PDB file of C-alpha atoms in Angstrom:
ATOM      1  CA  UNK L 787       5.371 -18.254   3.966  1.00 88.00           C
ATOM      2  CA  UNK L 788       4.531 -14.912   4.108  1.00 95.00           C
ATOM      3  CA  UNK L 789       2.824 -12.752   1.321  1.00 96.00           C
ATOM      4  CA  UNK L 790       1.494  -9.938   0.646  1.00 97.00           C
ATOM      5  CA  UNK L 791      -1.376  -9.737  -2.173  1.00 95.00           C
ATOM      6  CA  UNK L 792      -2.215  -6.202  -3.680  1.00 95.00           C
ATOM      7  CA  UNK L 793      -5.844  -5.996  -5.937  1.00 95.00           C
ATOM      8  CA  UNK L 794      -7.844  -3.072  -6.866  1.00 97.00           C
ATOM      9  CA  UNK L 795      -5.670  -1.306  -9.559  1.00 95.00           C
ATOM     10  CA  UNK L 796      -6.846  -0.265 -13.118  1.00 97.00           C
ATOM     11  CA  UNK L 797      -7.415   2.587 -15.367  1.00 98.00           C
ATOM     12  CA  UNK L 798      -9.336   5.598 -15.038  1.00 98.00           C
ATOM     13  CA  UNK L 799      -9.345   8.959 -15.888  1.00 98.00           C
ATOM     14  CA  UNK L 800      -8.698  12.019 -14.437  1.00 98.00           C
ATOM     15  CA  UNK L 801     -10.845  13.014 -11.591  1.00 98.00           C
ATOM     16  CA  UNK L 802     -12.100   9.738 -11.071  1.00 98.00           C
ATOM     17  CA  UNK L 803     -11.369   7.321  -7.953  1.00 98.00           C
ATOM     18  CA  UNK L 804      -9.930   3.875  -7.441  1.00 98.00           C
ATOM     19  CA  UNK L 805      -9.209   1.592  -4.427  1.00 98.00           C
ATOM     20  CA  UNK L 806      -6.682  -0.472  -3.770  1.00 98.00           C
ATOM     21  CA  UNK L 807      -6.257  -3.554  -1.180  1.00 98.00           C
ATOM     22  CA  UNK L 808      -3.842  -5.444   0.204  1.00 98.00           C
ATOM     23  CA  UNK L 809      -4.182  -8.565   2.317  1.00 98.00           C
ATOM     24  CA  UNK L 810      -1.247 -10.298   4.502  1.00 97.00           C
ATOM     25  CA  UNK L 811      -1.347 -14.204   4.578  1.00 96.00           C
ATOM     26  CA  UNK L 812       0.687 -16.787   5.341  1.00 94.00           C
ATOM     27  CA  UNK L 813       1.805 -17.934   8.958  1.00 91.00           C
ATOM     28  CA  UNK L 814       2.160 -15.058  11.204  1.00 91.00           C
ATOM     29  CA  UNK L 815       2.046 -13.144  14.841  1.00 91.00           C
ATOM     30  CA  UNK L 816       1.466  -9.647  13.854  1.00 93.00           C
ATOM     31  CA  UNK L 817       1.782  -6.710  10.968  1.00 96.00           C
ATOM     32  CA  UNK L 818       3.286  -3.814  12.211  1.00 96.00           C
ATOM     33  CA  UNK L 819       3.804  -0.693   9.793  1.00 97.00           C
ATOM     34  CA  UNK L 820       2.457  -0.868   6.682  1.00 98.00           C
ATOM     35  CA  UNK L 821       2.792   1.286   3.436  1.00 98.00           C
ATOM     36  CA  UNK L 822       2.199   2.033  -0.005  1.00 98.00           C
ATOM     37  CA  UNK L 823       5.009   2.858  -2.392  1.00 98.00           C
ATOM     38  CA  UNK L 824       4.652   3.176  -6.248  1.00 98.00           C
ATOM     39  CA  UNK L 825       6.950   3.571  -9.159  1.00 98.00           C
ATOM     40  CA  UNK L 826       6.215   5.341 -12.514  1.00 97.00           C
ATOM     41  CA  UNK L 827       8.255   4.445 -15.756  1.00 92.00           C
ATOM     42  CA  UNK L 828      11.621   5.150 -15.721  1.00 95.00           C
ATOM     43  CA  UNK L 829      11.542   7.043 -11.993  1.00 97.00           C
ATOM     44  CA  UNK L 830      12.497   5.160  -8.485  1.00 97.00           C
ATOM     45  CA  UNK L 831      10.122   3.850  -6.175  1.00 98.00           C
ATOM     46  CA  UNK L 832       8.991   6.382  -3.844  1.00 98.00           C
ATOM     47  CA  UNK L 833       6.559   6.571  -0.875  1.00 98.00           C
ATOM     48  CA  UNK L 834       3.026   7.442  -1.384  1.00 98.00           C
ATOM     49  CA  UNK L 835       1.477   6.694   2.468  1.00 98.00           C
ATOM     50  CA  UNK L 836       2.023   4.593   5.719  1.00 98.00           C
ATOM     51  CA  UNK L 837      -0.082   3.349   8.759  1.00 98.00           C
ATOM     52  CA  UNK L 838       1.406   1.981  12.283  1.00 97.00           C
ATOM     53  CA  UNK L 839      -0.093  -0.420  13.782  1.00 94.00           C
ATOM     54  CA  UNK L 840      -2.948   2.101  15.577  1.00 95.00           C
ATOM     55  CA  UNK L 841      -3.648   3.696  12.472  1.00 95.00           C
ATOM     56  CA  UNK L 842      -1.746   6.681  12.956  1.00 97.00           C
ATOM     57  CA  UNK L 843      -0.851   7.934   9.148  1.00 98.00           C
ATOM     58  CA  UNK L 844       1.657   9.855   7.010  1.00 98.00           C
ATOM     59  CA  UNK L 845       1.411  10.909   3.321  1.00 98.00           C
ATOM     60  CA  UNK L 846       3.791  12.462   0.953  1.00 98.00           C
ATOM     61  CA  UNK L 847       3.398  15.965  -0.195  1.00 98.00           C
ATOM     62  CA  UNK L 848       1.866  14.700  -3.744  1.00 98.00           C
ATOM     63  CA  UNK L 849      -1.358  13.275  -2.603  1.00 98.00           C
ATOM     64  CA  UNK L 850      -2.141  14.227   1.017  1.00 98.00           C
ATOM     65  CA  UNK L 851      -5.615  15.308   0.737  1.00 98.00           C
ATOM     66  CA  UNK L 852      -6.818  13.497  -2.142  1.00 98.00           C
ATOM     67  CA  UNK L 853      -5.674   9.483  -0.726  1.00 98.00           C
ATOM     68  CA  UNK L 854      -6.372   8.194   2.522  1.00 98.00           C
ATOM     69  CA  UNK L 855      -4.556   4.956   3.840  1.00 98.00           C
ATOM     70  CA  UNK L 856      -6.251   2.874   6.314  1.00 98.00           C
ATOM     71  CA  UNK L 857      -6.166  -0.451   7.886  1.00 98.00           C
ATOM     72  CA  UNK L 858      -8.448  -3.126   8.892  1.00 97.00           C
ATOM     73  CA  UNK L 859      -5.993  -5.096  11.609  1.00 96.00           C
ATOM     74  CA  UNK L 860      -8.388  -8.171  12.121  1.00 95.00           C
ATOM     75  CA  UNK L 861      -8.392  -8.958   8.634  1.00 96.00           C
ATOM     76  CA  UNK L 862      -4.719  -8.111   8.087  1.00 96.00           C
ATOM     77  CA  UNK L 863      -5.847  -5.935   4.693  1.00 97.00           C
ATOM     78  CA  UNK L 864      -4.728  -1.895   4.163  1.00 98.00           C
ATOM     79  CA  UNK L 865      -6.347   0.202   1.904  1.00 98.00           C
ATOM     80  CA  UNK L 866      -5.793   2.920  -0.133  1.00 98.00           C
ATOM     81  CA  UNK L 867      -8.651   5.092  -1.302  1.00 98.00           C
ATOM     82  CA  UNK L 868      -7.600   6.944  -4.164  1.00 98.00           C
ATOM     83  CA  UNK L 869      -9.737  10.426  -5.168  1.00 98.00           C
ATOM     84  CA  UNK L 870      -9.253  13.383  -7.592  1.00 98.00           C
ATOM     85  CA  UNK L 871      -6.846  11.147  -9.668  1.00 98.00           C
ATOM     86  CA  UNK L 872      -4.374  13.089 -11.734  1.00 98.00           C
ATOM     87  CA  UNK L 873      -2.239  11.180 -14.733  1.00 97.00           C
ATOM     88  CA  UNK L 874       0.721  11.984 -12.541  1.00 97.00           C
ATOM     89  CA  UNK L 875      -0.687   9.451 -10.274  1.00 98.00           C
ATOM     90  CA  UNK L 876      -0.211   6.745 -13.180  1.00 98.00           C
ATOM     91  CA  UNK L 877       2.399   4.001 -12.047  1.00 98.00           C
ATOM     92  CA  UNK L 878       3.180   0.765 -10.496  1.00 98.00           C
ATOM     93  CA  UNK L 879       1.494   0.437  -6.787  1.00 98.00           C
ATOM     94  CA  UNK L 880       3.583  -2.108  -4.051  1.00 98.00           C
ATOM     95  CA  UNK L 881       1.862  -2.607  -1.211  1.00 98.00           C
ATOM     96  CA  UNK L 882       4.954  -3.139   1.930  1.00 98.00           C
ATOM     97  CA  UNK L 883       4.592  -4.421   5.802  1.00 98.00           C
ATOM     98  CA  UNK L 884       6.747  -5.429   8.769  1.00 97.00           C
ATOM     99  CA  UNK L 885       5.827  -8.736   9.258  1.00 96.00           C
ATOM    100  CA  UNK L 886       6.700 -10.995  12.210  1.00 94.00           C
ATOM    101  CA  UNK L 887       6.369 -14.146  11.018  1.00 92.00           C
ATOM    102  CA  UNK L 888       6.289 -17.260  12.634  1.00 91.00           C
ATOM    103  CA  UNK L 889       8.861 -18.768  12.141  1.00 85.00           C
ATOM    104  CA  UNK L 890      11.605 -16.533  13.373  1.00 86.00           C
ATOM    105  CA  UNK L 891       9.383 -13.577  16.139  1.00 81.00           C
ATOM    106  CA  UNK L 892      11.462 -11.253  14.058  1.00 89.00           C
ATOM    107  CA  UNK L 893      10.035  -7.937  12.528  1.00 93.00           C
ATOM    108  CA  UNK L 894      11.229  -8.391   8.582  1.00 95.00           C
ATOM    109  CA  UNK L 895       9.632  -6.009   5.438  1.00 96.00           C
ATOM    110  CA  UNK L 896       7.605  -7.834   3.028  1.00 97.00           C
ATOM    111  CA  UNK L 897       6.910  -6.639  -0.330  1.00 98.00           C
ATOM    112  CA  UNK L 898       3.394  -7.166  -2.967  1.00 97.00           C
ATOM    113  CA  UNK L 899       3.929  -7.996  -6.560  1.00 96.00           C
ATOM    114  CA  UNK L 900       2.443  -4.436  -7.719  1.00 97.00           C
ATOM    115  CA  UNK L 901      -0.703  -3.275  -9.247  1.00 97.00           C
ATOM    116  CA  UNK L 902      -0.858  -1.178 -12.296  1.00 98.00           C
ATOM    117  CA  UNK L 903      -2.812   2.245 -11.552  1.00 98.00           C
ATOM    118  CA  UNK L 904      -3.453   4.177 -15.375  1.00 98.00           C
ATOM    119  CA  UNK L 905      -5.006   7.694 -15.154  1.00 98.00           C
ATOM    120  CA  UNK L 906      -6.054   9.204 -18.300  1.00 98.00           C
ATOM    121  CA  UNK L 907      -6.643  12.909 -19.054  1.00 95.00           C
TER     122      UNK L 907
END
């Protein structure tokens, strides 16, 4: 069973800096993309960064400059280093891979539970 465990979230103000982790366990052959997404109250999901595989990155418009994703592929964790913090940047964080697992050799997205980022002005 695959999952994907997100930690690091919290609430800060404005300016400040959090980081967030996520791990990949479970019975597996290899992670290949992985992203972060987030979701703020009452707007959909939307993507905040991603990393291949060799650690080649993309970020949206909103926080390029001010996050930076990264990956650490022996440990199967991704990170996202969170500066300048605005309260825009207040939502839900999910933490999403391509996972082949095991049991099937096929490439499938998994999903984290979330992690609550709160920034205060």
């Amino acid at each position: 069973q695959v999952q994907l465990v997100e930690s690091g979230g919290g609430s800060v103000r404005a300016g400040e800096s959090l980081r967030l982790s996520c791990v990949v366990t479970g019975s597996l052959f290899s992670v290949k993309r992985m992203g972060w997404f987030r979701q703020a109250p009452g707007k959909q999901r939307e993507l905040v960064a991603t990393i291949t595989s060799e650690s080649a990155s993309n970020y949206a418009d909103s926080v390029q400059g001010r996050f930076t994703i990264s990956r650490d592929n022996a440990k199967n964790t991704m990170y996202l280093l969170m500066d300048s913090l605005k309260p825009e940047d207040t939502a839900v964080y999910y933490c999403n891979a391509d996972v082949v697992p095991r049991t099937s050799w096929h490439p499938a997205p998994y999903w984290g539970q979330g992690t609550q980022v709160t920034v205060s002005s």
